[in-house]
Coordinates of C-alpha atoms in Angstrom, one line a residue:
Chain S
M86 CA -52.9 108.8 77.8
S87 CA -49.5 108.1 76.3
S88 CA -48.2 111.6 77.2
L89 CA -49.2 110.9 80.8
Q90 CA -47.3 107.7 80.7
E91 CA -44.3 109.5 79.3
L92 CA -44.5 112.1 82.0
D93 CA -44.4 109.3 84.5
D94 CA -41.4 107.8 82.8
K95 CA -39.6 111.1 83.0
Q96 CA -40.3 111.5 86.7
V97 CA -39.2 108.0 87.4
M98 CA -36.0 108.7 85.5
E99 CA -35.3 111.7 87.6
H100 CA -35.8 110.0 90.9
K101 CA -34.3 106.6 90.4
P102 CA -31.3 107.0 88.1
K103 CA -29.8 103.7 89.0
E104 CA -32.6 101.4 88.0
I105 CA -33.1 103.3 84.8
N106 CA -29.5 102.8 83.9
I107 CA -29.9 99.1 84.1
R108 CA -33.0 99.3 82.0
E109 CA -31.1 101.4 79.5
L110 CA -28.4 98.8 79.3
F111 CA -30.9 96.1 78.5
L112 CA -32.4 98.4 75.9
V113 CA -29.0 98.8 74.2
L114 CA -28.6 95.0 74.3
K115 CA -32.0 94.5 72.8
R116 CA -31.4 97.1 70.1
Y117 CA -28.2 95.5 69.0
M118 CA -29.5 91.9 69.5
W119 CA -28.9 91.0 65.9
I120 CA -25.3 92.1 66.0
I121 CA -24.7 90.1 69.3
L122 CA -26.3 87.0 67.9
L123 CA -24.5 87.3 64.6
I124 CA -21.0 87.7 66.1
T125 CA -21.6 85.0 68.7
A126 CA -22.8 82.6 66.1
V127 CA -19.8 83.3 63.9
S128 CA -17.3 83.0 66.7
T129 CA -18.9 79.8 68.1
S130 CA -18.9 78.2 64.7
A131 CA -15.3 79.3 64.2
G132 CA -14.4 77.6 67.5
T133 CA -16.3 74.5 66.5
Y134 CA -14.6 74.4 63.2
Y135 CA -11.2 74.9 64.8
S136 CA -11.8 72.1 67.4
L137 CA -13.1 69.7 64.7
S138 CA -10.2 70.3 62.3
S139 CA -7.4 70.3 64.9
Y140 CA -8.6 67.7 67.3
S141 CA -6.9 64.3 67.2
P142 CA -7.6 61.9 70.0
L143 CA -4.7 60.5 72.0
F144 CA -4.7 57.1 73.7
Q145 CA -2.6 55.7 76.6
S146 CA -1.7 52.2 77.4
T147 CA 0.4 51.0 80.4
A148 CA 2.6 48.0 80.9
R149 CA 3.8 47.1 84.4
I150 CA 7.1 45.5 85.3
I151 CA 8.7 44.7 88.6
I152 CA 12.2 45.7 89.1
N153 CA 13.6 44.1 92.2
A154 CA 16.2 46.6 93.2
D155 CA 16.8 49.2 95.9
S156 CA 15.9 52.8 95.4
S157 CA 19.4 54.1 94.2
L158 CA 19.7 51.4 91.6
M159 CA 16.0 51.7 90.7
S160 CA 16.3 55.3 89.3
T161 CA 19.2 54.2 87.1
L162 CA 17.2 51.2 85.8
K163 CA 14.2 53.4 85.2
V164 CA 16.2 55.9 83.1
I165 CA 17.5 53.1 80.9
I166 CA 13.9 52.2 79.8
Q167 CA 13.9 55.5 77.9
D168 CA 17.4 55.1 76.6
T169 CA 18.0 54.7 72.8
T170 CA 19.9 51.5 73.4
V171 CA 16.7 49.8 74.4
L172 CA 14.4 51.8 72.1
D173 CA 16.6 51.2 69.1
K174 CA 15.8 47.5 69.4
V175 CA 12.1 48.2 69.7
V176 CA 12.1 50.3 66.6
K177 CA 13.9 47.6 64.7
K178 CA 11.7 44.9 66.1
L179 CA 8.4 46.6 65.2
N180 CA 9.8 48.2 62.1
L181 CA 8.6 51.7 63.2
P182 CA 8.7 54.6 60.8
Y183 CA 10.2 57.0 63.4
S184 CA 13.5 57.2 65.3
P185 CA 14.1 56.0 68.9
E186 CA 14.1 59.6 70.1
V187 CA 10.5 60.1 68.9
L188 CA 9.5 56.9 70.6
S189 CA 11.2 58.1 73.8
G190 CA 8.9 61.1 73.7
K191 CA 5.9 58.8 73.8
I192 CA 7.0 57.0 76.9
M193 CA 6.3 57.9 80.5
V194 CA 8.0 55.8 83.2
A195 CA 6.9 56.0 86.8
N196 CA 6.9 54.1 90.1
I197 CA 3.7 53.2 91.8
G198 CA 4.3 54.7 95.2
D199 CA 7.5 53.3 96.9
S200 CA 7.0 49.9 95.4
Q201 CA 9.1 48.1 92.9
V202 CA 6.4 48.2 90.3
V203 CA 7.3 50.4 87.4
T204 CA 4.8 51.5 84.9
I205 CA 5.7 52.1 81.3
T206 CA 3.0 54.3 79.7
I207 CA 2.8 55.0 76.0
T208 CA 0.8 57.8 74.6
D209 CA -0.2 57.4 70.9
A210 CA -2.8 58.5 68.4
D211 CA -3.6 54.8 67.9
S212 CA -4.9 52.9 70.9
K213 CA -3.8 49.5 69.6
Q214 CA -0.4 50.8 68.7
A215 CA 0.0 52.2 72.2
A216 CA -0.5 48.8 73.7
I217 CA 1.8 47.1 71.3
L218 CA 4.6 49.6 72.0
A219 CA 4.2 49.4 75.7
N220 CA 4.4 45.6 75.7
S221 CA 7.3 45.7 73.3
V222 CA 9.3 48.2 75.3
A223 CA 8.7 46.2 78.5
E224 CA 9.8 42.9 76.9
T225 CA 12.8 44.4 75.1
Y226 CA 13.9 46.1 78.3
K227 CA 13.7 42.8 80.2
E228 CA 15.7 41.1 77.5
E229 CA 18.3 43.9 77.2
I230 CA 18.9 44.9 80.8
P231 CA 21.1 42.0 81.8
S232 CA 23.6 42.9 79.0
I233 CA 23.5 46.6 79.8
M234 CA 23.6 46.6 83.6
G235 CA 24.3 43.0 84.5
F236 CA 21.0 43.1 86.4
N237 CA 18.6 40.1 86.1
D238 CA 15.7 40.7 88.4
V239 CA 13.1 42.2 86.0
K240 CA 9.7 40.6 85.7
L241 CA 6.8 41.4 83.6
L242 CA 3.8 42.1 85.9
S243 CA 1.0 42.9 83.6
Q244 CA 0.6 43.3 79.9
A245 CA -0.6 46.6 78.4
K246 CA -4.1 46.5 77.1
E247 CA -5.8 48.6 74.5
V248 CA -7.7 51.5 76.1
P249 CA -10.3 52.7 73.6
F250 CA -11.0 56.0 75.4
P251 CA -9.0 59.1 74.4
I252 CA -7.3 60.9 77.2
N253 CA -7.8 64.4 75.8
E254 CA -11.5 64.9 76.0
D255 CA -11.5 68.7 76.2
K256 CA -12.2 69.3 72.6
N257 CA -15.1 71.6 73.6
K258 CA -12.7 74.2 74.9
P259 CA -12.4 76.2 71.6
I260 CA -16.2 76.1 71.2
I261 CA -16.9 77.4 74.7
F262 CA -14.1 79.9 74.3
G263 CA -15.6 81.1 70.9
F264 CA -19.1 81.3 72.4
V265 CA -18.1 83.3 75.5
G266 CA -15.6 85.4 73.6
G267 CA -18.2 86.1 71.0
I268 CA -20.7 87.3 73.5
V269 CA -18.2 89.5 75.3
V270 CA -16.9 91.1 72.2
S271 CA -20.3 91.6 70.6
I272 CA -21.7 93.2 73.8
G273 CA -18.7 95.5 73.7
I274 CA -19.4 96.4 70.1
A275 CA -23.0 97.0 70.9
F276 CA -22.2 99.5 73.5
L277 CA -19.6 101.1 71.3
L278 CA -22.1 101.5 68.5
D279 CA -24.6 102.9 70.9
S280 CA -22.2 105.5 72.2
L281 CA -21.4 106.4 68.6
N282 CA -25.1 106.8 67.7
N283 CA -26.0 110.4 68.1
S284 CA -29.6 110.1 67.2
V285 CA -32.8 111.3 68.9
R286 CA -34.5 108.7 71.0
K287 CA -36.8 110.1 73.7
E288 CA -39.6 112.6 73.8
H289 CA -37.9 114.8 76.4
E290 CA -34.7 114.8 74.5
I291 CA -36.5 116.2 71.5
E292 CA -38.3 118.8 73.5
E293 CA -35.0 120.0 75.1
L294 CA -33.1 119.9 71.8
L295 CA -35.6 121.6 69.5
G296 CA -37.9 123.5 71.9
L297 CA -40.8 121.9 70.1
P298 CA -43.6 119.8 71.7
V299 CA -43.8 116.2 70.8
L300 CA -47.2 115.7 69.2
G301 CA -47.1 112.0 69.6
T302 CA -45.0 108.9 69.3
V303 CA -45.6 106.0 67.0
P304 CA -44.0 102.8 68.1
K305 CA -42.3 100.4 65.8
M306 CA -45.0 98.6 63.8
K307 CA -45.2 95.0 64.9
K308 CA -47.8 92.4 64.5
T309 CA -49.0 92.9 68.1
N310 CA -49.6 96.6 67.9
M311 CA -51.0 96.6 64.4
K312 CA -53.8 94.2 65.1
E313 CA -57.1 94.9 66.6
K314 CA -57.1 95.0 70.4
K315 CA -59.7 92.4 71.1
T316 CA -59.4 92.4 74.9
S317 CA -60.7 96.0 75.1
F318 CA -64.1 94.8 73.9
K319 CA -64.6 92.3 76.7
I320 CA -66.6 93.6 79.6
Chain V
M268 CA -36.1 86.2 39.1
V269 CA -39.5 84.9 40.1
L270 CA -38.4 84.8 43.7
S271 CA -37.3 88.4 43.7
L272 CA -40.5 89.4 42.0
L273 CA -42.5 87.6 44.7
N274 CA -40.4 89.2 47.4
K275 CA -41.0 92.6 45.9
E276 CA -44.7 92.1 45.8
K277 CA -44.6 90.9 49.4
A278 CA -42.6 93.9 50.4
I279 CA -45.1 96.2 48.7
K280 CA -48.0 94.4 50.3
E281 CA -46.3 94.6 53.7
M282 CA -45.6 98.3 53.2
T283 CA -49.2 99.0 52.2
R284 CA -50.5 97.1 55.2
R285 CA -48.4 99.3 57.5
Q286 CA -49.4 102.5 55.8
F287 CA -53.1 101.9 56.1
V288 CA -53.1 100.6 59.6
S289 CA -55.4 103.4 60.8
H290 CA -57.9 102.2 58.3
T291 CA -57.5 98.4 58.4
Y292 CA -57.1 98.2 62.1
P293 CA -58.9 101.2 63.6
N294 CA -58.7 99.7 67.1
S295 CA -55.1 98.9 67.0
E296 CA -52.5 100.6 69.2
I297 CA -50.9 102.4 66.2
A298 CA -54.3 103.8 65.1
E299 CA -54.8 105.0 68.6
R300 CA -51.4 106.8 68.5
F301 CA -52.4 108.6 65.3
R302 CA -55.7 109.7 66.9
T303 CA -53.7 111.1 69.7
I304 CA -51.5 113.0 67.3
R305 CA -54.6 114.2 65.4
T306 CA -56.0 115.6 68.6
N307 CA -52.8 117.2 69.6
I308 CA -52.4 118.9 66.2
Q309 CA -56.0 120.1 66.3
F310 CA -55.4 121.6 69.7
S311 CA -52.2 123.3 68.7
T312 CA -53.4 125.0 65.5
S313 CA -55.7 128.0 65.4
N314 CA -59.3 126.9 65.3
K315 CA -60.0 127.8 61.7
K316 CA -61.8 125.4 59.6
H317 CA -59.7 125.0 56.5
Q318 CA -56.3 123.8 57.6
M319 CA -53.2 123.1 55.6
L320 CA -50.7 120.8 57.3
M321 CA -47.3 119.8 56.0
I322 CA -45.5 116.6 57.0
T323 CA -41.8 116.6 56.6
S324 CA -38.6 115.3 58.2
P325 CA -34.9 116.1 58.3
S326 CA -33.8 113.3 56.0
N327 CA -35.2 110.5 53.9
G328 CA -36.8 107.3 55.2
E329 CA -37.9 108.6 58.5
G330 CA -41.6 107.8 58.0
K331 CA -43.1 110.9 56.4
T332 CA -45.5 109.1 54.1
T333 CA -46.7 106.6 56.6
T334 CA -47.4 109.4 59.0
A335 CA -49.1 111.5 56.4
V336 CA -51.3 108.7 55.2
N337 CA -52.3 107.5 58.7
L338 CA -52.9 111.1 59.9
A339 CA -55.0 111.8 56.8
I340 CA -57.0 108.6 57.4
S341 CA -57.4 109.5 61.1
I342 CA -58.7 113.0 60.3
S343 CA -61.0 111.8 57.6
Q344 CA -62.5 109.3 60.1
Q345 CA -63.8 112.3 62.0
G346 CA -66.0 113.1 58.9
N347 CA -63.7 115.7 57.5
K348 CA -63.0 116.2 53.9
V349 CA -59.3 115.6 53.5
L350 CA -56.9 116.0 50.6
L351 CA -53.5 114.3 50.8
I352 CA -51.0 115.8 48.3
D353 CA -47.7 114.3 47.4
A354 CA -45.3 117.2 47.0
D355 CA -42.2 115.1 46.7
L356 CA -41.6 115.5 43.0
R357 CA -38.2 113.8 43.2
R358 CA -39.1 110.5 45.0
P359 CA -42.9 110.3 45.0
K360 CA -44.3 107.7 47.3
L361 CA -48.1 108.2 47.4
Q362 CA -48.7 106.8 44.0
Q363 CA -47.1 103.6 45.0
T364 CA -48.9 103.4 48.3
F365 CA -52.3 103.9 46.7
N366 CA -51.3 101.9 43.6
L367 CA -51.7 104.9 41.3
R368 CA -48.7 104.2 39.1
E369 CA -48.4 106.2 35.9
S370 CA -51.2 108.5 36.9
E371 CA -51.4 112.2 36.4
G372 CA -51.1 114.5 39.4
L373 CA -49.9 117.7 40.9
T374 CA -47.3 118.7 38.2
D375 CA -49.9 118.1 35.4
V376 CA -52.4 120.3 37.2
L377 CA -49.8 123.1 37.6
M378 CA -48.0 122.8 34.3
E379 CA -50.7 121.8 31.9
G380 CA -53.7 123.2 33.6
I381 CA -55.5 119.8 33.8
L382 CA -58.6 120.1 36.0
L383 CA -58.1 119.0 39.6
E384 CA -61.2 116.8 39.5
K385 CA -59.7 114.7 36.7
V386 CA -56.5 113.8 38.5
I387 CA -57.7 113.5 42.1
F388 CA -58.1 109.9 43.4
N389 CA -61.0 109.3 45.7
T390 CA -60.0 106.6 48.1
Q391 CA -62.8 104.6 49.6
I392 CA -61.6 105.6 53.1
G393 CA -64.0 108.2 54.5
Q394 CA -63.8 111.5 52.5
L395 CA -60.1 111.1 51.8
D396 CA -58.9 112.3 48.4
V397 CA -55.3 111.8 47.2
L398 CA -53.4 113.8 44.7
S399 CA -50.2 112.1 43.5
S400 CA -47.2 114.0 42.3
G401 CA -47.7 113.3 38.7
T402 CA -45.1 113.4 36.0
I403 CA -41.6 113.8 37.5
P404 CA -40.3 117.2 36.2
P405 CA -36.7 118.4 35.7
N406 CA -37.2 121.4 37.9
P407 CA -39.3 120.5 41.0
A408 CA -38.2 123.6 43.0
E409 CA -39.4 126.0 40.3
I410 CA -42.8 124.3 40.1
I411 CA -43.4 124.2 43.8
G412 CA -42.3 127.8 44.1
S413 CA -44.4 129.0 41.2
N414 CA -47.4 131.3 41.5
A415 CA -49.5 128.5 40.0
M416 CA -48.8 126.4 43.1
T417 CA -49.8 129.2 45.4
R418 CA -53.0 129.7 43.6
F419 CA -53.6 126.0 43.5
L420 CA -53.1 125.7 47.3
R421 CA -55.5 128.5 47.9
E422 CA -58.1 126.7 45.8
V423 CA -57.8 123.4 47.5
R424 CA -57.8 125.0 50.9
E425 CA -61.3 126.3 50.2
E426 CA -62.5 123.0 48.9
Y427 CA -61.3 120.7 51.7
D428 CA -61.5 120.8 55.5
T429 CA -57.9 119.7 55.8
V430 CA -55.1 119.5 53.3
I431 CA -52.1 117.4 54.2
I432 CA -49.0 117.8 52.1
D433 CA -46.4 115.0 52.1
C434 CA -43.1 116.9 51.5
P435 CA -39.6 115.9 50.7
P436 CA -36.9 116.1 53.4
V437 CA -36.1 119.6 54.7
L438 CA -32.4 119.2 54.6
E439 CA -32.2 117.9 51.1
T440 CA -34.6 120.1 49.0
T441 CA -35.7 123.7 48.7
E442 CA -39.4 122.9 48.0
T443 CA -40.2 122.1 51.6
K444 CA -38.9 125.5 52.7
L445 CA -40.9 127.2 50.0
L446 CA -44.1 125.5 51.0
A447 CA -43.6 125.7 54.7
G448 CA -44.5 129.3 54.9
Q449 CA -47.7 128.8 53.1
C450 CA -49.0 126.1 55.5
D451 CA -50.8 126.6 58.7
G452 CA -48.7 124.1 60.4
V453 CA -45.6 122.0 59.9
V454 CA -45.1 118.6 61.5
L455 CA -41.6 117.3 61.7
T456 CA -41.2 113.6 61.7
V457 CA -38.1 112.2 63.3
N458 CA -37.1 108.5 63.6
S459 CA -36.1 107.3 67.0
G460 CA -32.6 105.9 66.8
K461 CA -32.1 107.0 63.2
T462 CA -32.5 110.8 63.0
D463 CA -29.3 112.5 64.0
Q464 CA -29.7 115.1 66.7
E465 CA -27.8 117.7 64.7
K466 CA -29.9 117.1 61.7
A467 CA -33.1 117.5 63.7
V468 CA -31.7 120.8 65.1
E469 CA -30.7 122.0 61.6
A470 CA -34.1 121.1 60.1
N471 CA -35.8 123.0 62.8
R472 CA -33.5 126.0 62.3
L473 CA -34.2 126.0 58.5
L474 CA -38.0 125.8 59.1
K475 CA -37.8 128.7 61.7
L476 CA -35.8 130.7 59.1
V477 CA -38.7 130.6 56.6
R478 CA -41.1 131.5 59.4
A479 CA -42.9 128.2 59.3
N480 CA -45.3 127.4 62.1
V481 CA -43.7 124.2 63.4
L482 CA -46.4 122.6 65.5
G483 CA -44.3 119.9 66.9
V484 CA -42.5 116.6 66.4
I485 CA -43.7 113.1 65.8
L486 CA -41.4 110.5 67.2
N487 CA -41.5 107.6 64.9
E488 CA -40.5 103.9 65.5
R489 CA -40.1 104.5 69.2
E490 CA -38.9 101.4 71.0

């Protein structure tokens, strides 16, 4: 019975090469399943480890001020917010452990549309600190700007509040990358190994290669094919 | 220590379960495959009554012993008197399979003239008798190639309906080639996905060279 089945297989193979190719690909994947699983597991856990060890959440907090000036003056006034003259005072006031230049790097200044409202956004690893810095920068700016520019019309619009949600949520990126990369690489390795494996696999291969008949095939012994076939007894 | 011992025992138990599948689960798919092989062998050999078959493979670990045991069981289930001989004097397997450790066997019969009846192990499976390899000698090729061996084979051939010899790999030893010419049929076991194509060709060439009657191939562990 099995030899008939094999004959069928052979005929199918000769007539429909494309479908069989896909089946072959799946067989290769199944054969090297353990390698694929192993490499994917390793790369995924490496990605997880990397993201857990390197991830630090960043928080933003925004203070709003109103600068009552026309657009040409506005840009000058905006630049001064990030200037060391103002920030030097903030560093001294809050007794910060870093230089005004570092603080300048944490600040983002922007207009809201064409309005006179200017936002001072601080990005920091500490959510509370971000709010304190934003408020302090806004206040110091308001205090200092008359002596720098002789300009008086700056008002505090709204205080910066602590925002407890980190802005960089994409910590899953390395994990996904590790997972997808692991699958791709391991499938590549599986096909490489398969192409390097020069062993006999099929009945007709053996018959062509050796000129000997195949007396029979024994499948891999599994629980399913070693047990009694109970269904065959039912009538 | 205890764990490894337990594992070893489990491994042996598992191996034994596999090797007797034709006996323990006669209705299983595997047993059915061995019955097919049995039929194919019986059709491809001349129709004489006392047959001597040899099971070998190109290299080690391709399923010779499992094939030999199951084939022997399968043939004995037909009511034949079967003798299974372990001719692998270097790495004997049958004594472990049938739990015959430290027992006397083939070499003792050949070298010390011990009577066959004394060393043969009668399994409770049909009329299947087993002869283990016995004491491991320093010169296996000389023993297998001796006149005593030829005489011994002639004797057992008369006594049994079928004699199955579990041989060492063709590519690694001389014994198999020496024995192959004396058997009615040689069955080559290859392992799907493990046996190298070139090795299979070379094994076949060597068997042809000693004018062995290679009946065919059993493809083992087919996916």
